[in-house]
Every structure is written in structure tokens, then in C-alpha cells.
Short mmCIF file of C-alpha atoms in Angstrom, two decimals:
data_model
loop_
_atom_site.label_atom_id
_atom_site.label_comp_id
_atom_site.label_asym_id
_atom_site.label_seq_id
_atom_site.Cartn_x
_atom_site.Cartn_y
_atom_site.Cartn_z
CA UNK A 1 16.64 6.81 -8.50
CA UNK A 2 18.45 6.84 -5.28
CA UNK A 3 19.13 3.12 -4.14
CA UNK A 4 21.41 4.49 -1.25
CA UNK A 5 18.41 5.43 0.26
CA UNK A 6 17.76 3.29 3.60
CA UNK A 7 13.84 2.46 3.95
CA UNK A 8 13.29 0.97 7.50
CA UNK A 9 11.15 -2.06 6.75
CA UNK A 10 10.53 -3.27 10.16
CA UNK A 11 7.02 -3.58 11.36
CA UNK A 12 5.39 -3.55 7.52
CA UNK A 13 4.66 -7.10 7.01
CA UNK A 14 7.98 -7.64 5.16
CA UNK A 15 8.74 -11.41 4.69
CA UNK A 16 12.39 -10.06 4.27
CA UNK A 17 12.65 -8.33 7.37
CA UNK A 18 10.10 -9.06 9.68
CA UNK A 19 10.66 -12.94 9.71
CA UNK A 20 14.41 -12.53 10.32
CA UNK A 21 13.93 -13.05 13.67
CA UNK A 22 11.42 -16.39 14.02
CA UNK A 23 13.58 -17.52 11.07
CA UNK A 24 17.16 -17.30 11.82
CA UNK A 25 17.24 -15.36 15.17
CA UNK A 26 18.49 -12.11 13.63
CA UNK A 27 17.05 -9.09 15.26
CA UNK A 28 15.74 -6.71 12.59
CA UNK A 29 16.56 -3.36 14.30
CA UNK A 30 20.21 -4.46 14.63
CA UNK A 31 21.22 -7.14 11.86
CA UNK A 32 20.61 -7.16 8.01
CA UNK A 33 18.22 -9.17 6.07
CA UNK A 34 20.18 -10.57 2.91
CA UNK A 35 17.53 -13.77 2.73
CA UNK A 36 14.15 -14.02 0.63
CA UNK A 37 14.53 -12.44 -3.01
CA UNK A 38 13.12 -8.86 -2.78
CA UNK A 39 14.92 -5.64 -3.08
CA UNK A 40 15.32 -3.01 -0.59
CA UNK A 41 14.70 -0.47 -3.37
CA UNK A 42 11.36 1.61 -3.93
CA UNK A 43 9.89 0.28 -7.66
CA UNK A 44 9.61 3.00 -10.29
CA UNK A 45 7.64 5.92 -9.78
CA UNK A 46 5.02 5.32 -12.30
CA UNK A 47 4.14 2.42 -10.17
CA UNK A 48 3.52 4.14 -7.29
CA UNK A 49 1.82 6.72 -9.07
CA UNK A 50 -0.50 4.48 -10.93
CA UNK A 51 -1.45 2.52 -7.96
CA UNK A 52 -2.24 6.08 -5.97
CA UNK A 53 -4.19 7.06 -8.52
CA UNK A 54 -6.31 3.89 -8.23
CA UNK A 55 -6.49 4.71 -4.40
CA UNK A 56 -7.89 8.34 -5.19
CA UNK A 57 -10.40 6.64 -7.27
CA UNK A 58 -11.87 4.99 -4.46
CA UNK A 59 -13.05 1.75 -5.75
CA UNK A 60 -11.25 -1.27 -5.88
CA UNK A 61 -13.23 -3.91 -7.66
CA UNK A 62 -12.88 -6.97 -9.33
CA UNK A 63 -10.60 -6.50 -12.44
CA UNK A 64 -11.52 -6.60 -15.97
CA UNK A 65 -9.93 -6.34 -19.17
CA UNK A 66 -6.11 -7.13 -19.79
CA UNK A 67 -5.69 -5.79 -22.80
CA UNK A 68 -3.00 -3.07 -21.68
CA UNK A 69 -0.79 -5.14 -19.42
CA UNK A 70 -0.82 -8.00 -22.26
CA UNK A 71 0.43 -5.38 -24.32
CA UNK A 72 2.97 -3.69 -22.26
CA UNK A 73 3.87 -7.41 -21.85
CA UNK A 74 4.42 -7.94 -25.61
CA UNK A 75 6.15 -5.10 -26.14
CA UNK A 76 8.53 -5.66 -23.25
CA UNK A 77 9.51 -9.01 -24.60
CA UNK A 78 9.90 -7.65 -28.21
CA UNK A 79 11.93 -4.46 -27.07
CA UNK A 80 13.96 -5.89 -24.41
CA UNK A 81 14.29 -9.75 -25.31
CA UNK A 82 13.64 -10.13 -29.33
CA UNK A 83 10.78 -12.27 -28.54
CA UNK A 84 7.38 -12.54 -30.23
CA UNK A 85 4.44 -13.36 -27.61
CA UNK A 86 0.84 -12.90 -28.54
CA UNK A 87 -1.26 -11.79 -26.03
CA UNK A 88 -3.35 -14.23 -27.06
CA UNK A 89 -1.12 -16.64 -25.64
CA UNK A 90 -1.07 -15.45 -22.14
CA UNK A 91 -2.92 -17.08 -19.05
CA UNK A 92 -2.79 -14.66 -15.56
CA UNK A 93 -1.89 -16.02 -12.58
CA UNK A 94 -0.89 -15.35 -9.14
CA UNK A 95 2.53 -15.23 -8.95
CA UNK A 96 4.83 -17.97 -10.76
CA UNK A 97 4.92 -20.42 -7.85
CA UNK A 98 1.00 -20.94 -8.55
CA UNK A 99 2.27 -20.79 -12.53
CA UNK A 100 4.11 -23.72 -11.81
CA UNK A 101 1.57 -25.19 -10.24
CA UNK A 102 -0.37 -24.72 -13.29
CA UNK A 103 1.82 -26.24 -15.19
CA UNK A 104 2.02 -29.66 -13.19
CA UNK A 105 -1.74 -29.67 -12.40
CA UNK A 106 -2.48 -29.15 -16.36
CA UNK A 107 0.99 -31.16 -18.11
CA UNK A 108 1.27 -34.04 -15.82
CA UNK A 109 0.05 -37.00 -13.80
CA UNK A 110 0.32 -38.40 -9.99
CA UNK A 111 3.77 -39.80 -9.78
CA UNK A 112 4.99 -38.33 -13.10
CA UNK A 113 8.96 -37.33 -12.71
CA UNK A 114 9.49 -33.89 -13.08
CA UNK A 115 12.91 -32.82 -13.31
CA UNK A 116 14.78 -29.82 -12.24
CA UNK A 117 18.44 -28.72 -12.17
CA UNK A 118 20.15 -28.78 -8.60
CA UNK A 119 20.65 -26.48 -6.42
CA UNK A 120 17.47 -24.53 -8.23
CA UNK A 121 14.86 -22.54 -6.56
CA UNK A 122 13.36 -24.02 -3.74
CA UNK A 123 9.93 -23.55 -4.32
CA UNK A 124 10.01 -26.08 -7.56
CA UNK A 125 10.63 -28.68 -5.45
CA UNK A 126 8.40 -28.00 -3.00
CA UNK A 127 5.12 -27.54 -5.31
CA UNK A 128 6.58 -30.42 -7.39
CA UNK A 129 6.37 -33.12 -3.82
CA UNK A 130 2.71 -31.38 -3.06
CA UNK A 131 1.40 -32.11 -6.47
CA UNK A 132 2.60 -35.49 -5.84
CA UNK A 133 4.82 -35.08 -8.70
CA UNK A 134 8.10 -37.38 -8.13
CA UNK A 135 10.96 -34.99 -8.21
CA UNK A 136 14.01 -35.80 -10.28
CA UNK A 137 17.05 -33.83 -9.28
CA UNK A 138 19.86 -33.33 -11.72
CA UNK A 139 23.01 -31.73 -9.97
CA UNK A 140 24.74 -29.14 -12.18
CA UNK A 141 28.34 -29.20 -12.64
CA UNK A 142 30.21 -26.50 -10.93
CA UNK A 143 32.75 -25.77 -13.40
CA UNK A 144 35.44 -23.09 -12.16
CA UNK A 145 32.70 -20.87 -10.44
CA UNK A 146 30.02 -21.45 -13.04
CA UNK A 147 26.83 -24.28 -13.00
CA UNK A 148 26.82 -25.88 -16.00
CA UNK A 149 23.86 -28.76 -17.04
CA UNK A 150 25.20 -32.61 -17.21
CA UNK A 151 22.49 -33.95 -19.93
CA UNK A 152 24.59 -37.27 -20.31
CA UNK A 153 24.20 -37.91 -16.78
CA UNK A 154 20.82 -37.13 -16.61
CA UNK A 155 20.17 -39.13 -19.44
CA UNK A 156 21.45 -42.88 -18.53
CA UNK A 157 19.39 -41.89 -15.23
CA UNK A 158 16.13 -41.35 -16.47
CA UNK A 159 13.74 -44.26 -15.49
CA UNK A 160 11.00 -43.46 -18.38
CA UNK A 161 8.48 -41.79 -16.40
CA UNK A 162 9.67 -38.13 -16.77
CA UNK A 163 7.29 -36.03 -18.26
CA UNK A 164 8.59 -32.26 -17.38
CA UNK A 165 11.79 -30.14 -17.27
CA UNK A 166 11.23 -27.12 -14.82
CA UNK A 167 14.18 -24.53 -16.61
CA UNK A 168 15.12 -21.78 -13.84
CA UNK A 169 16.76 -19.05 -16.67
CA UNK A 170 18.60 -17.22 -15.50
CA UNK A 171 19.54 -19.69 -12.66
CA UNK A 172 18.61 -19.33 -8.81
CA UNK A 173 20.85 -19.12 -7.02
CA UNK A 174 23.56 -19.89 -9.50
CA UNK A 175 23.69 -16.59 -11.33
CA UNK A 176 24.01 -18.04 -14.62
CA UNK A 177 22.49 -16.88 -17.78
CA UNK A 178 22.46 -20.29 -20.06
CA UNK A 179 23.58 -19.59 -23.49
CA UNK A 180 22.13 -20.25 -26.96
CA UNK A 181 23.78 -23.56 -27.19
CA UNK A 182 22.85 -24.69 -23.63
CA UNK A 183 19.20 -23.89 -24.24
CA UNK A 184 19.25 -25.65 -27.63
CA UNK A 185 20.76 -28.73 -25.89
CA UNK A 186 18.04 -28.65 -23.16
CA UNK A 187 15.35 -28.46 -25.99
CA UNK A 188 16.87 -31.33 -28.36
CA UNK A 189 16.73 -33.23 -24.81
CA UNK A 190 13.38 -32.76 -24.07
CA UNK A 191 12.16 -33.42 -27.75
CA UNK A 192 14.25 -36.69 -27.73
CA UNK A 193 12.65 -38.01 -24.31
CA UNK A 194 9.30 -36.29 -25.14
CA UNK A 195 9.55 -34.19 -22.36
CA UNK A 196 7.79 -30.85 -22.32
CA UNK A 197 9.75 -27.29 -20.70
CA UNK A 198 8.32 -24.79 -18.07
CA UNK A 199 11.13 -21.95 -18.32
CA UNK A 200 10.83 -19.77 -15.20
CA UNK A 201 12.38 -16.40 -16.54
CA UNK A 202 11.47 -14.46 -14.03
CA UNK A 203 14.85 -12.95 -13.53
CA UNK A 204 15.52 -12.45 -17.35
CA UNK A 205 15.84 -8.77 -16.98
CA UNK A 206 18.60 -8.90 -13.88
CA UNK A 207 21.28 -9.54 -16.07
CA UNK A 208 24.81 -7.96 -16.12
CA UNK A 209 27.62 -6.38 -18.36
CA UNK A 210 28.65 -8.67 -21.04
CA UNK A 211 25.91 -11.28 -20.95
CA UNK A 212 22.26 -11.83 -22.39
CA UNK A 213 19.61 -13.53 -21.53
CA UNK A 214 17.80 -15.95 -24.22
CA UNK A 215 13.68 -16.16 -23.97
CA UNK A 216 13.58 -20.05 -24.75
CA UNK A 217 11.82 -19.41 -27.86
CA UNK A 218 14.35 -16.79 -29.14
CA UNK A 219 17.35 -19.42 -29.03
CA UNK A 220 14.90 -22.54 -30.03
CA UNK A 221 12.27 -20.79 -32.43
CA UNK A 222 10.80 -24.22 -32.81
CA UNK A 223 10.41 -24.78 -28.80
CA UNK A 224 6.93 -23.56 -28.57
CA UNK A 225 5.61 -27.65 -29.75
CA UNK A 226 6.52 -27.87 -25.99
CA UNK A 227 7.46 -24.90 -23.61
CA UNK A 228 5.67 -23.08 -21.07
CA UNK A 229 6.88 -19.34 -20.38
CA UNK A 230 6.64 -17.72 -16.85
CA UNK A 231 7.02 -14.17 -16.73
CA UNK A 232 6.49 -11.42 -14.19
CA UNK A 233 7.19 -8.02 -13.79
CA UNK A 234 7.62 -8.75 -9.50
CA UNK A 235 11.18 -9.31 -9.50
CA UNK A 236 12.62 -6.68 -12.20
CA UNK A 237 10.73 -3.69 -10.59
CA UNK A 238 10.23 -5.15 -6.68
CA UNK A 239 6.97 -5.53 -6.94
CA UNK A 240 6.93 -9.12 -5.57
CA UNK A 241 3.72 -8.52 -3.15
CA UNK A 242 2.03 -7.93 -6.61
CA UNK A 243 1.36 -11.25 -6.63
CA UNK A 244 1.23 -11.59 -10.40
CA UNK A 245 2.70 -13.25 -13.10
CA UNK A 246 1.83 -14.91 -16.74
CA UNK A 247 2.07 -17.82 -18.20
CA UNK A 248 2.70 -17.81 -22.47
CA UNK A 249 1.31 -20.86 -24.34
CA UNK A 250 2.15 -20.83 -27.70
CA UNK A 251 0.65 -24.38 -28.33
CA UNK A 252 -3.00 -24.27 -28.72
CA UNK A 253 -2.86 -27.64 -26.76
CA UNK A 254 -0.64 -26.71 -24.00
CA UNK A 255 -3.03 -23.57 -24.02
CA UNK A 256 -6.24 -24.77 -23.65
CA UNK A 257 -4.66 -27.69 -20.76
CA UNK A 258 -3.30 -24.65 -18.15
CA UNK A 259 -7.13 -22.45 -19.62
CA UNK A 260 -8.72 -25.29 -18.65
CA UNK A 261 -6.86 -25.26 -14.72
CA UNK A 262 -7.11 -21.76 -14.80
CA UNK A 263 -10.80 -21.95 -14.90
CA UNK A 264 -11.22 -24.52 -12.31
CA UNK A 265 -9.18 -23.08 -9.71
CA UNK A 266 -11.17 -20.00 -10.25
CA UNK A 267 -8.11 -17.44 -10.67
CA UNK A 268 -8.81 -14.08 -11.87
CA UNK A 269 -6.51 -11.30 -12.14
CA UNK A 270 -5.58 -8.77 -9.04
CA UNK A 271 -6.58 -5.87 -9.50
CA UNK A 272 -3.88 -3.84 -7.99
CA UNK A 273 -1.19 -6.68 -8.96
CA UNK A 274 -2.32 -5.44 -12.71
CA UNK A 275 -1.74 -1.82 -12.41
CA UNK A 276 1.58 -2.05 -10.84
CA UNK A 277 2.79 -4.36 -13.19
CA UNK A 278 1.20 -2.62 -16.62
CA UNK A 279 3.06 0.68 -15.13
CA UNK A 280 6.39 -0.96 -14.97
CA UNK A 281 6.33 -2.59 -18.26
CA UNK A 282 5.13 0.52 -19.63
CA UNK A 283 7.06 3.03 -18.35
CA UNK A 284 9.97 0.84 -15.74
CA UNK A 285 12.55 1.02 -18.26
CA UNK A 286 15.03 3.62 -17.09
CA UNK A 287 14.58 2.41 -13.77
CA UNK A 288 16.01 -1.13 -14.60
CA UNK A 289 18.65 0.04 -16.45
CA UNK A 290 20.19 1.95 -13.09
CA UNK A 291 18.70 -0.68 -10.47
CA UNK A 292 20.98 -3.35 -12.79
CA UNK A 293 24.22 -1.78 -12.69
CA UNK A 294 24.28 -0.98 -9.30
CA UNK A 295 22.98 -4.80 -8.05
CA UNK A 296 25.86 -5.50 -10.27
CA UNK A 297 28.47 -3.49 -8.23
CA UNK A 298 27.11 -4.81 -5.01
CA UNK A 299 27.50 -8.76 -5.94
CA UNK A 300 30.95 -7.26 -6.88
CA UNK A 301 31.43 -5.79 -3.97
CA UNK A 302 30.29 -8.85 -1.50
CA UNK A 303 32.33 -11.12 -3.79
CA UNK A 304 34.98 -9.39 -3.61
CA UNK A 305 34.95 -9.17 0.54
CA UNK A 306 34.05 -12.28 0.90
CA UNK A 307 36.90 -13.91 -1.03
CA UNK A 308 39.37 -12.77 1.11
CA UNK A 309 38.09 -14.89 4.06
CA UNK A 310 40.52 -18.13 3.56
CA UNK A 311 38.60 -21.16 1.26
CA UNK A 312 35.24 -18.99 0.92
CA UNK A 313 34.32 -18.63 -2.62
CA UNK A 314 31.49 -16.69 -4.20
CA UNK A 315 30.42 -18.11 -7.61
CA UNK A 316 30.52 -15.87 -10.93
CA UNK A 317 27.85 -14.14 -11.12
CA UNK A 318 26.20 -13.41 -14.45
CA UNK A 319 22.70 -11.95 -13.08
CA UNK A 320 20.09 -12.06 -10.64
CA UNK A 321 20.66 -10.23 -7.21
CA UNK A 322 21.58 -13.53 -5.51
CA UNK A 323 24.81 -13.87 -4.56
CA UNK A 324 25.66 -17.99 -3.92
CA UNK A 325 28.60 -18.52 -1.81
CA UNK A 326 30.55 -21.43 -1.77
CA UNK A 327 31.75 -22.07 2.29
CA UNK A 328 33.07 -25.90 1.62
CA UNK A 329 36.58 -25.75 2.23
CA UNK A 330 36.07 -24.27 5.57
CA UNK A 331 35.31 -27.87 7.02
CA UNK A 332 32.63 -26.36 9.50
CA UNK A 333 29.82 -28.10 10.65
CA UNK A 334 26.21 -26.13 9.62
CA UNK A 335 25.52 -25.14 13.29
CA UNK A 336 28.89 -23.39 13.29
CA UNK A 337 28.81 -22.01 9.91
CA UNK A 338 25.05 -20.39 10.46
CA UNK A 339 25.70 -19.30 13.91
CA UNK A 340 28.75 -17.11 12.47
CA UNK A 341 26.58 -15.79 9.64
CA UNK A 342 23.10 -15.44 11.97
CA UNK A 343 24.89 -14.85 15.20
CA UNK A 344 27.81 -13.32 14.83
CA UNK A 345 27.61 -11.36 11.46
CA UNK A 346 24.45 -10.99 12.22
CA UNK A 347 23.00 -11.62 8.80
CA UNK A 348 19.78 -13.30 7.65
CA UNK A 349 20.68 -15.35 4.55
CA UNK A 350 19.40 -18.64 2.88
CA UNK A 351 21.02 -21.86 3.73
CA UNK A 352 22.02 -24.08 0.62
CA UNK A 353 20.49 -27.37 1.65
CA UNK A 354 16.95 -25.39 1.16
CA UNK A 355 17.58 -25.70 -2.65
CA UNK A 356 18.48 -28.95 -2.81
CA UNK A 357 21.22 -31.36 -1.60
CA UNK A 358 23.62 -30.08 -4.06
CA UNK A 359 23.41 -27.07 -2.26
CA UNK A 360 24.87 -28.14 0.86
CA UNK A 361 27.91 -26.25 2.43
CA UNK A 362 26.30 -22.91 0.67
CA UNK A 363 24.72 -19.34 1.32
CA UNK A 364 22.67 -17.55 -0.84
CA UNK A 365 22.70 -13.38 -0.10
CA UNK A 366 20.38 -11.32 -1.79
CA UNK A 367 22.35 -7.80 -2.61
CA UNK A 368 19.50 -5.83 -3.85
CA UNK A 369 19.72 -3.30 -1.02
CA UNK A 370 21.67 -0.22 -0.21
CA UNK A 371 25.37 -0.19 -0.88
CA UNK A 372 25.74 0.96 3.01
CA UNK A 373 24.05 -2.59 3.77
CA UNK A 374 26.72 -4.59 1.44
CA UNK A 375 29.69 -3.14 3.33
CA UNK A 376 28.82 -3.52 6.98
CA UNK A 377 27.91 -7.15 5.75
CA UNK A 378 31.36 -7.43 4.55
CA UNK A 379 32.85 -6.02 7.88
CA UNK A 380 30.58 -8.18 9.49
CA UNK A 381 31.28 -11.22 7.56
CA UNK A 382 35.27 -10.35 8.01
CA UNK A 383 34.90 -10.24 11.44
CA UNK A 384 32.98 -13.59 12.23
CA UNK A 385 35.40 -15.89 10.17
CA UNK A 386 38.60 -13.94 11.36
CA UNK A 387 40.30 -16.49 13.06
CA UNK A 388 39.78 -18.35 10.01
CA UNK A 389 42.06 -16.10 8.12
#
């Protein structure tokens, strides 16, 4: 696979590049996108192969029978993970944003707290305020470059009325890949405050050299009494616009709750969500295991450049292609700080208050694009903060 190769994205409904502009005033034809969490890669070839071959067919309607993607599924999360998931156990949905949706609509009240760890993913806490949800933010602990959970702070602040932990694992934007012990604590948590788990692991197969990733249920066998898995195939093969993810219940209660929304909201599977995934699962193997390394090299890369701009500091990290800068200790206001990045660097990336206010003062750069893109974003980067240094 050649992830050098530069695919102009411009004008082809790309979120990533074709909002960069009404977003954050970055021309597309002249700056880089480094924002919203897609790569700039093409997915495997047995994707795009599968899906033409549905094209050729000629008929594209509604979908039936998930029998091989629940499979490929299975087998993934055996082969890859060490987990056990029974297809039986898996509920379709529409990406994992409308998973977590699920999960709230099916698991909890009006007014129920529903706790996440901050800065997370910002979607959680937007779908948790429009369920009318009350959101209950526990700030991680930035320890030396890596988040870390405070479950005795959390603890003497819970008011009773929690009924959910949303678990981002790995952790967006942080990078981190939570150990065996971390996930055990988080479990022996929830089980003492009766709280049930949704563990977002869509990332779980963008992790780097010496660390691995921990399905809940592989580090807790006894979790399943009360997690939710959400699991897609969209972010390890860029196939986001799929639109697809799952949802594994292995409580027959839990089940039959998110069946039950699943029914009512009338989603059924898409059609050519299904065949891109099922072809990645079945045959995207090889593909992750060069995409990874090479994401890897490019966090190192950015890290590395932006480091040597006085008091900036990148965070470890340990997986995703999300690289979470810490710009602090340069004292600057937000309007100065985004105008470098936007107007000067001329780079689209997430600000840090969008994922929480523990997230303030930060910048989160996706580096899942070519390796040309990573260095002109370090030249660029050098050259907006250079009276800084």
C-alpha cells in the first residue's frame, strides 16, 4: 500500500477537507486538513473491490442477512483481540455516535448522570446533553505526558444519580491504551456504584509498538453483567462514510433493552456500509498492519517537530492517529494561538475546549495522511511560533 500517495480530496464531499474553510478559514487548495478523524489513505483493496462488484451488479436494495459480517466480526475480535463475541450478541447500527445513542435511549432515564472521562470525544457529550442525559465530567490526570483516570475523585463527587460510564478505549484524543489494571479498576467502580459501561473501542486496532489494547471483557471476563461494546470497522480501514458500526450485548437484558430501541427507531443495516466493512474484516489485515506503523512514524514525526517550539508539548502517544498537543505554557490567548495554527500555519486542526473544559489550551492533529503532509505541517508549524523560540 502506498500511503505517500497524495489523493486531492477537494470538491468530494469530504468533511475533512471540504469544511476547512467555513470551519476554520483554511483554504483547501493551499493549507492542510489535520482536523476530523479520517485518514487520507485509500482503505484496502478488497473493499473497493467488493463494493465495485456490488456496483456491477446493478441493484442496490435493502440489505438482508448478516451472517458474514457477524462472522468476520467474531473472528476479528478472536484473532486480533483474544475476545469471544457471539454473533448472537450483536445489534447493527449506524455508526457508534447513534450506538451511543442506543445505549442512553435503552440504559437510562431523563436526567440520569452519565459520566465520561475529560477531555474525551466530543460527540459523547454532545448526544449525552440531547438525550437530556446530565453529563458528569471526570478530568483525567495528566501524568508526565500520559491521561490517567482519578476514581477517588470521581468517587466523593458522585451525587447518586449516575447510572452510566461512557469508556473511550483507546482514549480520544489522549492516545492512551488503558491497561489491564486500569480497566479492572473502572469495572470494580462501576459494579460498586451499580453503574453499567459503554466501551467505545473503536480505535482498538490503531495501536502502536509496545502496547495492547484490552477488549473490556478480555481484562474483566466477568464485565459482560454490565458492558456495552461498540465496534466498527470505519476507523481501522477509513471507511468512516460507511456509516456502520455494532453494538455486542452479552447480557440477555442489556440485549433485549438496545433490540428493543433498535426496533423502534427503525434501523436496518446499510447495505453498502455492510460490504465494505465484511471485506475489511475479512481480508483488511495486511493492510492494518502497514497503515499502523507508518501513522506511528508520523505522530513521531509531528511530536518530534513540534517539541522543539519553546513550552509546546505533544502527549505520549500510545495509539490512535490523533496527535493531542499540549500549547499551555505559551501563555497565548485562543484567538492568537488558532490564528497561528489556521492562519499562519495554515492548518485545520481541532481546538481542545471542543472535548471538554479539560481540554482547554490544546490541539488535536489527526496524522493519518501522507508523510509529505506531516512535514510541511512541521515547517509550517516552526514557522508560525518562531518568534516564540
Amino acid at each position: 500500500m502506498n500511503f505517500d500517495e497524495m489523493i486531492n480530496r477537494v470538491g468530494t464531499h469530504s468533511a475533512k477537507w471540504d469544511m476547512t474553510k467555513p470551519l476554520y478559514g483554511v483554504d483547501p487548495n493551499e493549507g492542510i486538513s489535520m482536523w476530523v478523524a479520517d485518514m487520507d489513505f485509500r482503505p484496502p483493496q478488497a473493499v473497493s473491490d467488493a463494493l465495485q462488484a456490488r456496483i456491477d451488479h446493478g441493484v442496490f436494495g435493502y440489505f438482508a442477512d448478516d451472517k458474514a459480517y457477524t462472522t468476520a466480526l467474531s473472528k476479528w475480535l478472536q484473532t486480533r483481540h483474544g475476545f469471544e463475541a457471539d454473533p448472537r450478541h450483536m445489534i447493527q447500527a449506524h455508526g457508534l455516535v447513534q450506538g451511543v445513542s442506543m445505549c442512553l435511549e435503552a440504559l437510562t432515564e431523563k436526567n440520569d448522570g452519565v459520566i465520561i472521562f475529560t477531555p474525551v470525544y466530543h460527540a459523547f457529550s454532545r448526544t449525552i446533553r440531547a438525550m437530556g442525559r446530565d453529563l458528569v465530567e471526570s478530568p483525567l490526570v495528566n501524568n508526565d505526558g500520559l491521561y490517567e483516570m482519578d476514581l477517588g475523585a470521581l468517587q466523593a463527587n458522585l451525587k447518586g444519580h449516575e447510572k452510566m460510564i461512557i469508556l473511550c478505549s483507546p482514549h480520544n484524543p489522549g492516545g492512551r491504551v488503558w491497561t489491564r489494571e486500569e480497566l479492572r479498576a473502572v469495572y470494580e467502580f462501576a459494579k460498586k456504584n451499580d453503574l453499567l459501561i459503554v466501551s467505545d473501542e473503536i480505535h482498538m486496532d490503531l495501536v502502536f509498538s509496545g502496547h495492547k489494547h484490552y477488549v473490556f471483557g478480555s481484562a474483566v471476563p466477568q464485565a459482560s453483567d454490565r458492558v456495552v461494546y461498540l465496534v466498527s470497522a470505519t476507523k481501522t480501514f477509513n471507511i468512516a462514510g460507511a456509516m456502520t458500526g455494532t453494538l455486542i450485548a452479552q447480557n440477555s437484558k442489556l440485549f433485549s433493552k438496545l433490540s428493543a430501541v433498535q426496533t423502534a427507531w427503525g434501523i436496518g443495516a446499510n447495505l453498502f456500509g455492510m460490504i465494505a466493512c465484511t471485506a475489511a474484516f475479512e481480508s483488511g489485515e495486511e493492510w492494518v498492519d502497514e497503515a499502523v506503523p507508518y501513522i506511528e512514524e508520523n505522530a513521531r514525526l509531528l511530536a518530534e517537530g513540534l517539541a522543539k517550539i519553546p513550552g509546546v508539548k505533544p502527549m505520549k502517544l500510545q495509539s490512535t492517529y490523533l496527535s493531542w498537543v499540549d500549547f499551555r505554557d505559551l501563555g497565548l490567548p485562543d484567538d492568537d494561538l488558532h490564528q497561528r495554527i489556521h492562519g499562519q500555519a495554515k492548518i485545520a486542526a481541532n481546538h481542545g475546549d471542543t472535548f471538554g473544559d479539560a481540554g482547554k489550551g490544546f490541539v488535536r492533529f489527526n496524522v493519518a495522511t501522507p508523510r509529505a503532509n506531516i512535514l510541511r505541517a512541521i515547517e509550517n508549524m516552526q514557522e508560525a511560533f518562531k518568534d516564540i523560540q
